[in-house]
Coordinates of C-alpha atoms and ligand atoms in Angstrom, one line a residue:
M1 CA 10.8 47.9 -7.3
P2 CA 12.1 44.5 -8.3
L3 CA 10.7 41.4 -6.6
P4 CA 12.7 39.9 -3.7
E5 CA 14.9 37.2 -5.0
D6 CA 13.1 34.3 -3.4
I7 CA 9.7 35.6 -4.6
E8 CA 11.1 36.2 -8.1
K9 CA 12.3 32.5 -8.2
L10 CA 9.0 31.2 -6.9
V11 CA 7.0 33.2 -9.5
R12 CA 9.2 31.8 -12.2
T13 CA 8.9 28.3 -11.1
I14 CA 5.0 28.6 -10.8
A15 CA 4.8 30.2 -14.1
L16 CA 6.9 27.7 -15.9
K17 CA 4.8 24.8 -14.4
N18 CA 1.6 26.5 -15.4
A19 CA 3.1 27.2 -18.8
L20 CA 3.9 23.7 -19.4
D21 CA 0.5 22.5 -18.3
H22 CA -1.1 24.9 -20.9
A23 CA 0.9 24.5 -24.1
G24 CA 3.6 26.9 -23.2
K25 CA 1.4 29.8 -22.0
A26 CA 1.0 30.6 -18.4
Q27 CA -2.0 32.4 -17.2
F28 CA -1.3 35.5 -15.1
D29 CA -4.3 34.9 -12.7
A30 CA -3.5 31.3 -12.0
V31 CA 0.2 32.2 -11.2
V32 CA -1.0 34.8 -8.8
S33 CA -3.3 32.7 -6.9
K34 CA -0.7 29.8 -6.7
L35 CA 1.8 32.3 -5.5
I36 CA -0.5 33.5 -2.6
G37 CA -1.4 29.9 -2.0
S38 CA 2.2 28.8 -1.3
R39 CA 3.3 32.2 0.3
P40 CA 0.2 33.5 2.3
D41 CA 2.5 36.2 3.7
V42 CA 2.9 37.9 0.3
R43 CA -0.9 38.5 0.1
A44 CA -0.7 41.8 2.0
Q45 CA 2.0 43.2 -0.3
I46 CA 0.9 41.7 -3.7
K47 CA -0.4 44.9 -5.2
P48 CA 2.9 46.7 -5.9
M49 CA 4.3 43.3 -7.1
M50 CA 1.7 42.8 -9.7
P51 CA 3.6 44.5 -12.6
D52 CA 6.7 42.5 -11.9
V53 CA 4.8 39.3 -11.6
R54 CA 3.0 40.2 -14.9
A55 CA 6.5 40.8 -16.5
A56 CA 7.8 37.5 -15.2
V57 CA 4.9 35.6 -16.7
Q58 CA 5.4 37.3 -20.0
A59 CA 9.1 36.5 -20.0
V60 CA 8.2 32.8 -19.4
N61 CA 5.6 32.9 -22.1
A62 CA 8.1 34.2 -24.6
L63 CA 10.3 31.1 -24.2
S64 CA 9.9 27.9 -26.2
Q65 CA 8.6 24.9 -24.3
D66 CA 12.0 23.3 -24.5
A67 CA 13.5 26.4 -22.9
Q68 CA 10.7 26.4 -20.3
R69 CA 11.4 22.7 -19.5
S70 CA 15.0 23.3 -19.1
M71 CA 14.6 26.3 -16.8
L72 CA 12.1 24.5 -14.7
E73 CA 14.5 21.6 -14.3
E74 CA 17.1 23.9 -13.0
L75 CA 14.8 25.8 -10.7
A76 CA 12.9 22.9 -9.3
P77 CA 14.7 19.5 -10.0
G78 CA 12.3 16.5 -10.2
E79 CA 9.3 18.8 -10.7
L80 CA 8.9 17.8 -14.4
E81 CA 8.7 14.1 -13.8
A82 CA 6.4 14.7 -11.0
A83 CA 4.1 16.8 -13.1
A84 CA 4.1 14.3 -15.9
A85 CA 3.1 11.5 -13.5
A86 CA 0.5 13.6 -12.0
K87 CA -1.1 14.3 -15.3
K88 CA -1.2 10.7 -16.3
Q89 CA -3.0 9.8 -13.2
A90 CA -5.5 12.7 -13.4
A91 CA -7.6 10.8 -15.8
A92 CA -7.8 7.7 -13.7
Q93 CA -8.7 9.8 -10.6
E94 CA -11.7 11.2 -12.4
K95 CA -13.5 8.0 -12.0
P96 CA -17.0 8.1 -10.6
P97 CA -17.4 7.0 -6.9
L98 CA -18.8 3.6 -6.1
P99 CA -22.0 2.6 -7.8
P100 CA -25.2 2.6 -5.7
L101 CA -25.9 -0.5 -3.8
E102 CA -28.9 -2.5 -4.8
G103 CA -31.7 -2.4 -2.3
A104 CA -29.9 0.0 0.0
V105 CA -32.2 2.2 2.2
M106 CA -30.6 5.4 3.6
G107 CA -29.8 4.9 7.3
Q108 CA -30.3 1.2 7.2
V109 CA -27.2 -0.1 5.5
V110 CA -25.0 -2.5 7.4
T111 CA -21.8 -3.8 6.1
R112 CA -19.0 -5.8 7.8
F113 CA -15.4 -6.6 7.3
P114 CA -14.5 -10.2 8.6
P115 CA -10.7 -10.7 8.7
E116 CA -9.4 -13.8 10.3
P117 CA -6.7 -12.9 12.9
N118 CA -4.2 -15.4 11.4
G119 CA -1.8 -12.8 10.0
Y120 CA -1.1 -9.1 9.4
P121 CA -3.5 -7.1 7.3
H122 CA -2.5 -6.4 3.6
I123 CA -3.5 -4.2 0.8
G124 CA -6.2 -6.7 -0.1
H125 CA -7.8 -6.3 3.1
A126 CA -7.6 -2.6 2.7
K127 CA -9.5 -2.9 -0.4
A128 CA -12.3 -4.9 1.3
A129 CA -12.5 -2.8 4.4
I130 CA -12.5 0.5 2.5
I131 CA -15.3 -0.5 0.3
D132 CA -17.3 -1.8 3.2
E133 CA -16.7 1.5 5.0
E134 CA -17.4 3.7 2.0
Y135 CA -20.8 2.1 1.5
A136 CA -21.7 2.2 5.2
R137 CA -20.9 5.9 5.1
M138 CA -22.7 6.5 1.7
Y139 CA -25.9 5.4 3.2
G140 CA -25.5 6.7 6.8
G141 CA -25.2 3.1 7.9
R142 CA -22.9 1.1 10.2
L143 CA -19.7 -0.9 9.6
I144 CA -18.9 -3.9 11.7
L145 CA -15.4 -5.2 12.2
R146 CA -15.9 -8.8 12.9
F147 CA -12.8 -11.0 13.7
D148 CA -13.5 -14.2 12.1
D149 CA -11.8 -16.2 14.8
T150 CA -12.9 -19.9 14.5
N151 CA -9.6 -21.7 14.1
P152 CA -7.6 -21.7 17.3
L153 CA -4.5 -23.4 15.5
K154 CA -4.1 -20.3 13.3
E155 CA -5.1 -17.3 15.3
K156 CA -3.2 -15.2 17.7
L157 CA -3.8 -12.1 19.9
E158 CA -0.9 -10.3 17.9
Y159 CA -3.0 -10.5 14.8
Y160 CA -6.1 -9.1 16.3
E161 CA -4.0 -6.0 17.3
A162 CA -2.2 -5.9 14.1
I163 CA -5.6 -5.8 12.2
R164 CA -6.9 -3.0 14.5
E165 CA -3.7 -1.0 14.1
G166 CA -3.8 -1.5 10.3
L167 CA -7.4 -0.3 10.0
A168 CA -6.7 2.7 12.4
W169 CA -3.8 3.7 10.1
L170 CA -6.0 3.4 7.0
G171 CA -8.6 5.6 8.7
V172 CA -11.3 2.9 8.6
K173 CA -13.5 3.4 11.7
P174 CA -15.8 0.5 12.5
D175 CA -18.9 1.4 14.3
V176 CA -19.0 -2.1 16.0
V177 CA -16.1 -4.4 16.8
K178 CA -16.8 -8.0 17.6
N179 CA -15.5 -11.5 17.4
T180 CA -17.2 -14.5 15.8
S181 CA -16.0 -16.4 18.9
D182 CA -18.1 -14.2 21.0
D183 CA -21.1 -16.1 19.6
I184 CA -19.7 -19.5 19.9
N185 CA -22.6 -20.8 22.0
I186 CA -25.1 -19.4 19.6
L187 CA -23.3 -20.9 16.7
H188 CA -23.3 -24.3 18.4
D189 CA -27.1 -23.9 19.0
Y190 CA -27.7 -23.2 15.3
G191 CA -25.6 -26.1 14.4
K192 CA -27.4 -28.4 16.7
K193 CA -30.7 -27.0 15.3
L194 CA -29.7 -27.6 11.8
V195 CA -28.9 -31.3 12.4
A196 CA -32.3 -31.6 14.3
L197 CA -34.0 -30.1 11.3
G198 CA -32.3 -32.8 9.1
G199 CA -30.3 -30.2 7.2
A200 CA -27.0 -31.5 8.5
Y201 CA -25.4 -34.7 10.0
V202 CA -22.5 -35.9 12.0
C203 CA -20.0 -37.7 9.8
T204 CA -17.4 -40.1 11.3
C205 CA -15.7 -41.1 8.1
S206 CA -12.0 -40.6 7.6
Q207 CA -10.7 -37.5 5.8
E208 CA -9.5 -39.7 2.9
K209 CA -12.9 -41.4 2.5
I210 CA -14.7 -38.0 2.5
H211 CA -12.4 -36.7 0.0
D212 CA -12.7 -39.7 -2.2
L213 CA -16.5 -39.9 -2.2
R214 CA -16.7 -36.2 -2.8
G215 CA -14.7 -36.6 -5.9
K216 CA -17.0 -39.4 -7.1
G217 CA -20.1 -37.6 -6.1
L218 CA -21.3 -40.4 -3.7
P219 CA -22.8 -40.2 -0.2
C220 CA -21.5 -42.1 2.8
E221 CA -23.3 -44.3 5.5
C222 CA -23.4 -41.4 7.9
R223 CA -26.0 -39.7 5.8
D224 CA -28.3 -42.6 6.1
P225 CA -31.6 -41.8 7.8
A226 CA -31.3 -44.9 10.1
V227 CA -28.2 -43.2 11.9
D228 CA -29.2 -41.7 15.1
Q229 CA -28.0 -38.2 14.6
Q230 CA -29.1 -36.9 18.1
D231 CA -27.0 -39.6 19.7
R232 CA -23.9 -38.7 17.6
L233 CA -24.5 -35.0 18.2
G234 CA -24.6 -35.6 22.0
R235 CA -21.4 -37.5 21.8
L236 CA -19.7 -34.8 19.7
F237 CA -20.5 -32.1 22.1
S238 CA -19.7 -34.1 25.2
G239 CA -16.1 -34.9 24.0
S240 CA -16.4 -38.5 23.0
Y241 CA -14.8 -38.0 19.6
G242 CA -11.2 -36.9 19.1
Q243 CA -9.8 -34.5 16.4
N244 CA -10.7 -35.7 12.9
E245 CA -13.1 -38.3 14.3
A246 CA -16.3 -36.4 13.6
I247 CA -17.4 -33.4 11.8
I248 CA -20.8 -31.8 11.1
R249 CA -21.6 -31.7 7.4
F250 CA -24.2 -29.8 5.5
K251 CA -26.7 -32.1 3.9
G252 CA -26.4 -30.9 0.3
D253 CA -26.2 -33.0 -2.8
M254 CA -23.1 -35.2 -3.3
A255 CA -23.8 -35.3 -7.0
D256 CA -24.2 -31.4 -7.4
Q257 CA -22.2 -29.8 -10.2
N258 CA -21.1 -27.1 -7.7
T259 CA -18.7 -29.1 -5.5
A260 CA -19.2 -26.5 -2.7
M261 CA -22.5 -28.2 -2.2
R262 CA -21.2 -31.7 -1.8
D263 CA -21.9 -31.9 1.9
P264 CA -19.3 -29.3 3.1
T265 CA -18.0 -29.3 6.6
L266 CA -19.8 -27.1 8.9
F267 CA -18.2 -27.8 12.3
R268 CA -15.0 -29.7 13.2
I269 CA -13.1 -30.5 16.3
I270 CA -9.9 -28.5 16.9
E271 CA -7.7 -29.1 19.9
G272 CA -5.9 -26.0 20.6
E273 CA -5.6 -22.8 22.6
H274 CA -7.9 -20.2 21.2
P275 CA -6.4 -16.7 21.9
L276 CA -9.8 -15.5 23.6
L277 CA -11.4 -18.7 24.7
G278 CA -8.5 -21.0 25.6
S279 CA -9.0 -24.7 25.2
R280 CA -12.5 -25.0 26.7
I281 CA -14.2 -24.9 23.2
R282 CA -13.4 -27.9 20.9
I283 CA -16.1 -27.7 18.3
W284 CA -15.4 -24.9 15.9
P285 CA -17.6 -23.8 13.0
T286 CA -16.1 -23.3 9.6
Y287 CA -16.2 -20.0 7.7
D288 CA -18.9 -21.6 5.6
F289 CA -21.3 -21.9 8.6
A290 CA -20.2 -18.9 10.6
A291 CA -20.2 -16.4 8.0
P292 CA -23.9 -16.5 6.9
V293 CA -25.2 -17.1 10.4
E294 CA -23.1 -14.2 11.8
D295 CA -23.9 -11.9 9.0
S296 CA -27.7 -12.5 9.5
L297 CA -27.6 -12.1 13.2
D298 CA -25.4 -9.0 13.1
G299 CA -28.0 -7.3 10.9
V300 CA -25.7 -7.1 7.8
T301 CA -27.7 -5.9 5.0
H302 CA -25.1 -6.1 2.3
A303 CA -22.4 -8.6 2.7
M304 CA -19.4 -8.2 0.4
R305 CA -16.6 -10.5 -0.4
T306 CA -14.1 -11.6 -3.0
K307 CA -15.1 -13.4 -6.2
E308 CA -13.3 -16.6 -5.3
Y309 CA -16.2 -17.3 -2.9
E310 CA -18.6 -17.2 -5.7
L311 CA -19.4 -20.9 -5.7
R312 CA -20.0 -20.8 -2.0
N313 CA -22.9 -18.3 -2.3
A314 CA -25.4 -21.3 -2.9
L315 CA -24.2 -22.8 0.3
Y316 CA -24.4 -19.3 2.3
F317 CA -28.1 -19.0 1.3
A318 CA -29.0 -22.6 1.7
I319 CA -27.8 -22.5 5.3
L320 CA -29.9 -19.4 6.0
D321 CA -32.9 -20.9 4.2
R322 CA -32.9 -24.0 6.3
L323 CA -32.4 -22.1 9.6
S324 CA -35.2 -19.6 8.5
L325 CA -32.8 -16.8 9.0
R326 CA -32.9 -13.3 7.3
K327 CA -30.7 -13.1 4.2
P328 CA -28.4 -10.3 3.4
A329 CA -27.5 -9.3 -0.1
M330 CA -24.2 -10.6 -1.3
I331 CA -21.9 -8.6 -3.5
E332 CA -18.7 -9.7 -5.0
F333 CA -15.6 -7.9 -6.1
S334 CA -12.4 -9.0 -7.5
R335 CA -9.4 -9.9 -5.4
L336 CA -6.7 -7.3 -5.5
E337 CA -3.3 -8.7 -6.7
F338 CA -0.3 -7.1 -8.3
E339 CA 2.1 -8.5 -10.7
G340 CA 5.1 -9.9 -8.8
V341 CA 3.5 -9.0 -5.4
P342 CA 1.2 -11.9 -4.2
V343 CA -1.4 -10.4 -1.9
S344 CA -2.3 -13.2 0.2
K345 CA -1.3 -14.6 3.6
R346 CA -1.0 -17.9 2.1
K347 CA 2.1 -16.6 0.0
I348 CA 3.5 -14.3 2.7
R349 CA 3.3 -16.5 5.7
P350 CA 5.8 -19.2 4.5
L351 CA 8.5 -16.6 4.0
I352 CA 8.0 -15.3 7.4
D353 CA 7.9 -18.8 9.0
D354 CA 11.0 -20.0 7.3
G355 CA 12.9 -16.7 8.2
T356 CA 13.4 -15.6 4.7
I357 CA 11.6 -12.4 5.7
K358 CA 12.2 -11.3 9.2
S359 CA 9.1 -9.1 10.0
W360 CA 5.7 -8.3 8.7
D361 CA 6.7 -4.8 8.0
D362 CA 9.4 -5.8 5.6
P363 CA 9.2 -3.2 2.8
R364 CA 8.9 -5.9 0.1
L365 CA 5.6 -7.2 1.6
P366 CA 2.1 -5.8 0.6
T367 CA 1.0 -5.6 4.3
L368 CA -0.3 -2.3 5.6
S369 CA 2.7 -2.1 8.0
A370 CA 5.1 -2.4 5.1
F371 CA 3.3 0.2 3.1
R372 CA 3.5 2.5 6.1
R373 CA 7.0 1.9 6.6
R374 CA 7.9 2.5 3.0
G375 CA 6.3 5.8 3.1
F376 CA 2.9 5.3 1.5
V377 CA 0.0 7.4 3.0
P378 CA -3.4 6.0 3.8
E379 CA -5.2 8.6 1.8
A380 CA -3.3 7.3 -1.4
I381 CA -4.4 3.6 -0.6
R382 CA -8.0 4.8 -0.2
K383 CA -8.0 6.7 -3.5
F384 CA -6.4 3.9 -5.3
V385 CA -8.9 1.4 -4.1
L386 CA -11.8 3.6 -4.9
S387 CA -10.4 4.2 -8.3
L388 CA -10.7 0.3 -8.9
G389 CA -14.2 0.3 -8.0
I390 CA -16.0 -2.9 -7.3
T391 CA -15.7 -4.5 -10.6
L392 CA -15.3 -8.2 -11.0
A393 CA -12.6 -7.7 -13.6
E394 CA -9.5 -9.9 -12.9
T395 CA -7.0 -7.6 -14.4
K396 CA -4.2 -6.9 -12.0
P397 CA -3.8 -3.1 -11.7
P398 CA -0.2 -2.0 -12.1
F399 CA 1.6 -1.2 -8.9
E400 CA 2.6 2.2 -10.5
S401 CA -0.9 3.2 -10.3
L402 CA -0.8 2.9 -6.5
E403 CA 2.4 4.8 -6.6
A404 CA 1.0 7.6 -8.8
F405 CA -1.7 8.3 -6.1
N406 CA 0.9 8.3 -3.5
R407 CA 3.3 10.5 -5.4
K408 CA 0.6 13.1 -5.9
I409 CA 0.0 13.4 -2.1
I410 CA 3.7 13.2 -0.9
D411 CA 5.2 15.4 -3.5
P412 CA 4.2 18.6 -2.0
M413 CA 5.4 17.6 1.6
S414 CA 8.6 15.9 0.6
M415 CA 11.9 17.9 1.1
R416 CA 14.2 17.8 -2.0
L417 CA 17.5 16.5 -0.8
F418 CA 20.7 15.1 -2.3
F419 CA 21.8 11.5 -2.1
V420 CA 24.6 10.1 -4.2
R421 CA 24.9 6.3 -4.7
D422 CA 28.4 5.0 -4.9
P423 CA 30.0 8.4 -4.6
V424 CA 33.0 9.6 -6.7
L425 CA 34.9 12.7 -5.8
V426 CA 35.1 15.6 -8.3
E427 CA 37.9 18.1 -7.6
I428 CA 37.1 21.4 -9.0
A429 CA 40.2 23.5 -9.8
G430 CA 39.7 27.2 -9.1
A431 CA 36.4 26.8 -7.2
R432 CA 36.2 29.3 -4.3
E433 CA 34.9 28.3 -0.9
M434 CA 31.3 29.5 -0.6
Q435 CA 28.1 29.0 1.3
V436 CA 25.0 28.2 -0.8
T437 CA 21.4 28.2 0.4
L438 CA 19.4 25.3 -1.0
K439 CA 15.6 25.3 -0.9
N440 CA 14.1 22.2 0.7
H441 CA 11.2 22.3 -1.7
P442 CA 10.9 24.2 -5.1
T443 CA 7.5 25.8 -4.3
D444 CA 6.7 25.3 -0.6
A445 CA 8.8 27.9 1.4
S446 CA 7.4 26.5 4.6
L447 CA 9.5 23.4 4.3
G448 CA 12.6 25.8 4.8
S449 CA 16.1 25.8 3.4
R450 CA 19.5 24.6 4.2
Q451 CA 22.9 26.2 4.1
V452 CA 25.9 24.2 2.7
R453 CA 29.5 25.1 2.6
V454 CA 31.2 24.1 -0.7
G455 CA 34.9 24.1 -1.2
G456 CA 37.0 22.8 -4.0
A457 CA 35.5 19.2 -4.1
V458 CA 32.1 17.6 -4.3
Y459 CA 30.9 14.0 -4.6
I460 CA 28.5 13.0 -7.4
S461 CA 26.9 9.5 -8.0
G462 CA 28.9 6.7 -9.5
D463 CA 26.3 6.5 -12.3
D464 CA 26.8 10.2 -13.1
A465 CA 30.6 9.8 -12.9
R466 CA 30.6 6.8 -15.3
A467 CA 28.4 8.8 -17.7
A468 CA 30.8 11.8 -17.7
K469 CA 33.1 12.4 -20.5
E470 CA 36.2 14.5 -20.6
G471 CA 35.3 17.8 -22.1
D472 CA 31.7 17.7 -21.0
E473 CA 30.3 20.6 -19.1
I474 CA 27.9 19.6 -16.4
R475 CA 25.6 21.5 -14.1
L476 CA 25.8 20.9 -10.4
I477 CA 22.0 21.7 -9.5
E478 CA 21.7 25.0 -7.8
L479 CA 25.4 25.5 -7.7
Y480 CA 27.4 26.2 -10.9
N481 CA 28.7 24.4 -14.1
V482 CA 31.9 22.5 -14.1
K483 CA 33.9 21.2 -17.0
I484 CA 35.2 17.7 -16.8
E485 CA 38.9 17.8 -17.4
R486 CA 40.3 14.4 -16.6
I487 CA 38.7 11.1 -15.5
E488 CA 41.0 8.9 -13.5
K489 CA 40.3 5.2 -13.2
N490 CA 41.3 2.5 -11.0
D491 CA 40.7 -1.2 -12.2
G492 CA 38.4 0.1 -14.8
N493 CA 36.3 2.1 -12.2
V494 CA 36.2 5.8 -12.0
S495 CA 38.1 6.8 -8.9
L496 CA 38.4 10.6 -9.3
I497 CA 37.2 13.3 -11.6
R498 CA 39.3 16.4 -12.1
A499 CA 37.2 19.4 -13.2
S500 CA 37.5 23.1 -13.7
M501 CA 34.9 25.8 -13.3
G502 CA 32.4 26.0 -16.2
G503 CA 30.5 28.8 -17.8
D504 CA 27.2 30.4 -16.4
E505 CA 24.7 29.4 -19.0
I506 CA 22.5 26.4 -18.3
R507 CA 21.8 24.6 -21.5
Q508 CA 19.1 22.1 -22.1
S509 CA 21.5 19.5 -23.4
M510 CA 23.6 19.7 -20.1
Q511 CA 23.5 17.0 -17.6
K512 CA 22.1 18.5 -14.4
I513 CA 23.1 16.5 -11.4
Q514 CA 23.0 16.4 -7.7
W515 CA 26.1 16.7 -5.6
I516 CA 27.3 16.7 -2.1
A517 CA 30.1 18.9 -0.8
K518 CA 33.1 16.9 0.2
D519 CA 33.1 17.9 3.9
D520 CA 29.3 17.6 4.2
I521 CA 28.8 13.9 3.2
V522 CA 27.6 11.3 5.6
D523 CA 27.2 7.6 4.9
F524 CA 23.7 6.8 3.9
K525 CA 21.7 3.7 2.7
V526 CA 18.6 3.3 0.9
M527 CA 16.6 -0.1 0.9
I528 CA 15.1 -0.7 -2.5
P529 CA 12.2 -3.1 -2.4
K530 CA 11.9 -5.2 -5.6
E531 CA 9.4 -7.8 -6.8
L532 CA 9.0 -10.4 -4.1
Y533 CA 8.2 -13.3 -6.6
I534 CA 9.3 -13.9 -10.1
G535 CA 6.7 -16.2 -11.5
D536 CA 6.3 -18.7 -8.7
R537 CA 9.7 -18.3 -7.2
Y538 CA 10.8 -16.1 -4.4
N539 CA 13.2 -13.5 -5.7
T540 CA 16.4 -13.7 -3.9
N541 CA 17.3 -10.3 -5.1
S542 CA 14.2 -8.7 -3.9
L543 CA 15.8 -6.3 -1.5
E544 CA 18.6 -4.1 -3.0
I545 CA 20.6 -1.8 -0.8
A546 CA 21.9 1.4 -2.4
S547 CA 25.0 2.5 -0.5
G548 CA 26.4 5.9 -0.7
G549 CA 26.3 9.4 0.9
A550 CA 23.7 12.0 1.8
E551 CA 24.1 15.7 2.9
S552 CA 24.7 15.8 6.6
F553 CA 21.4 17.5 6.8
V554 CA 19.7 14.2 6.1
S555 CA 21.0 12.7 9.3
T556 CA 19.2 15.4 11.3
L557 CA 15.9 14.1 10.1
K558 CA 13.7 12.0 12.3
P559 CA 12.3 8.6 11.4
D560 CA 9.2 9.0 9.3
A561 CA 10.5 12.1 7.5
R562 CA 9.7 12.1 3.9
V563 CA 12.3 13.2 1.4
Q564 CA 12.7 13.2 -2.3
F565 CA 16.3 12.4 -3.2
V566 CA 16.7 14.4 -6.4
R567 CA 17.0 12.1 -9.4
F568 CA 16.7 9.1 -7.2
G569 CA 13.2 8.8 -5.7
F570 CA 10.9 9.4 -2.8
C571 CA 12.1 7.9 0.4
R572 CA 11.0 7.7 4.0
I573 CA 13.6 7.7 6.8
D574 CA 13.4 4.5 8.5
E575 CA 13.2 3.8 12.2
G576 CA 16.5 2.6 14.0
G577 CA 18.4 5.8 13.4
D578 CA 21.1 4.2 11.3
N579 CA 21.2 6.6 8.4
I580 CA 18.9 4.5 6.3
A581 CA 15.8 5.2 4.4
I582 CA 13.5 3.0 2.3
L583 CA 12.6 4.0 -1.4
T584 CA 8.9 4.6 -1.5
H585 CA 8.8 4.8 -5.2
R586 CA 10.6 6.8 -7.9
Ligands
LIG601 P1 -5.6 -14.5 2.6 O1 -5.5 -15.2 1.3 O2 -4.8 -13.3 2.6 O3 -5.6 -15.3 3.7 P2 -8.4 -14.3 3.2 O4 -9.5 -13.9 2.3 O5 -8.3 -15.7 3.7 O6 -7.1 -13.9 2.5 P3 -9.5 -12.9 5.4 O7 -8.8 -12.4 6.7 O8 -10.4 -14.1 5.6 O9 -8.3 -13.4 4.4 O10 -10.2 -11.8 4.6 C1 -11.0 -10.9 5.2 C2 -11.7 -10.2 4.1 O11 -10.8 -9.5 3.2 C3 -12.5 -11.2 3.2 O12 -13.8 -10.6 3.1 C4 -11.8 -11.2 1.8 O13 -12.7 -11.3 0.9 C5 -11.0 -9.8 1.9 N1 -9.8 -10.0 1.1 C6 -8.8 -10.7 1.5 N2 -7.9 -10.7 0.5 C7 -8.3 -9.8 -0.4 C8 -7.8 -9.3 -1.6 N3 -6.5 -9.7 -2.1 N4 -8.4 -8.4 -2.2 C9 -9.6 -8.0 -1.8 N5 -10.2 -8.5 -0.8 C10 -9.6 -9.3 0.0
LIG602 MG1 -9.4 -16.5 5.3

């Protein structure tokens, strides 16, 4: 009894993939278990199929690897590249998990992620939040999400929400959510206490003077023991000073090699509407003061932050020392950056503010909402972040590495469909009208199939049309071969290709290309995000639009559907219903 056609094809596809993974020899057992894995309905009837499956595996093993590759390309377009990329990534994914935390006690680890709600969360925040969360879970501890909201001029409710949403999408689940501003009175008290203890002072010098003396390593008069600090403190908190007229400074060492210790600002006056507290609070702590005090009071055992704060560690611990507060351990890791994609609000915000980029989920941005919109999945981001570990190495990981993690996850769930950029019509003399069934996925039958009517003409992509030569025989994937008879040009551009029916044999050397039946094409666009910056300059060509056509089936897909346009790349159907998708990656 021969195998049903769909099963036969599937067996061959699986065997070919397995063979190419194992130096050209597929293993019978592996093929059977993969077959049952992708077609559970077959399990009950597998026994009588065994001899045929064995024969199919033997037939595949009898082929050269070149022939196997060629056959796989025809049976499952795009599969070869995907397999190669997956292999390359496999090594990276074998990395050990995060190293143990020094001094960690099971059940007693508390970590925190402290974003400032002054913009949308980006992939760098994902790195920090995921590492914080992984450690909390590793030790059965707690993760605190603390909105570090102590600058009313920069913070907005919209951003608190965006951060909450971003973390939820990532699957990061904090055990406690709080705001630094919740503790503003406590922070004021500690600030006053520090002044009373002689560990800080109110400075009324101008900003220029402070800057100047800091550069020279010299103290100002405000530091003089003769100055009545309690009087100044009283005036500061009762509103006698205006913005920039007084600050509280840490009493460090103005000659310290570490400039972070040259009497840094701990509190300043900011007139503005705080998103949660309105304008009733005017004296706001800096990050330098709020972070250590909050970490300590929140019970944080292991505080993690990026390496650029390294020089501020001395200040962090000095503040806790003077206030006799418990000290968390401090762990640094490198900032995540990619080549050409600055991962910092400082670099992103100006582009949004001046209208160059319209929204925070623009696919060129490294924000989490942009990654989501492009078609990245949160599991891929987590795996990628963990593969980086918590090294201090400043090397920028290639963006392709994140893509590889994502590809591996979305590959099995993405429908293989046809899109042709800059379409060119191919008229095929002698082609008869027929109906073909195209599988939506080479190995997963649950993704279904689609029926397409093909007559005497199909569209192919402009690139393929330009590459074609008269006399060539090319393979229209899963359809038939055609022979290029004549290439017609208009102003040097290919305007029409006349072809005839070709033979049946699929040769390795043949171009195998995607196509769309003439009556089945719908206008379709794909946004292609490119590098946002070239060097230090915004790349004005950072968003390319590929216009062309897709099979009409594509316009039935809902936003968020993932597809792999064969020989083009993985895409996510965008919101807005305008027959547009975004290229996730190749
Ligand atoms: P930005 O430059 O985007 O403003 P930030 O550090 O000022 O970054 P915060 O909201 O204060 O942004 O950051 C919250 C946490 O996320 C901090 O602990 C910070 O160390 C971490 N973080 C921010 N950017 C990155 C990054 N690129 N890589 C890793 N961690 C980051
Ligand atoms: Mg910040």
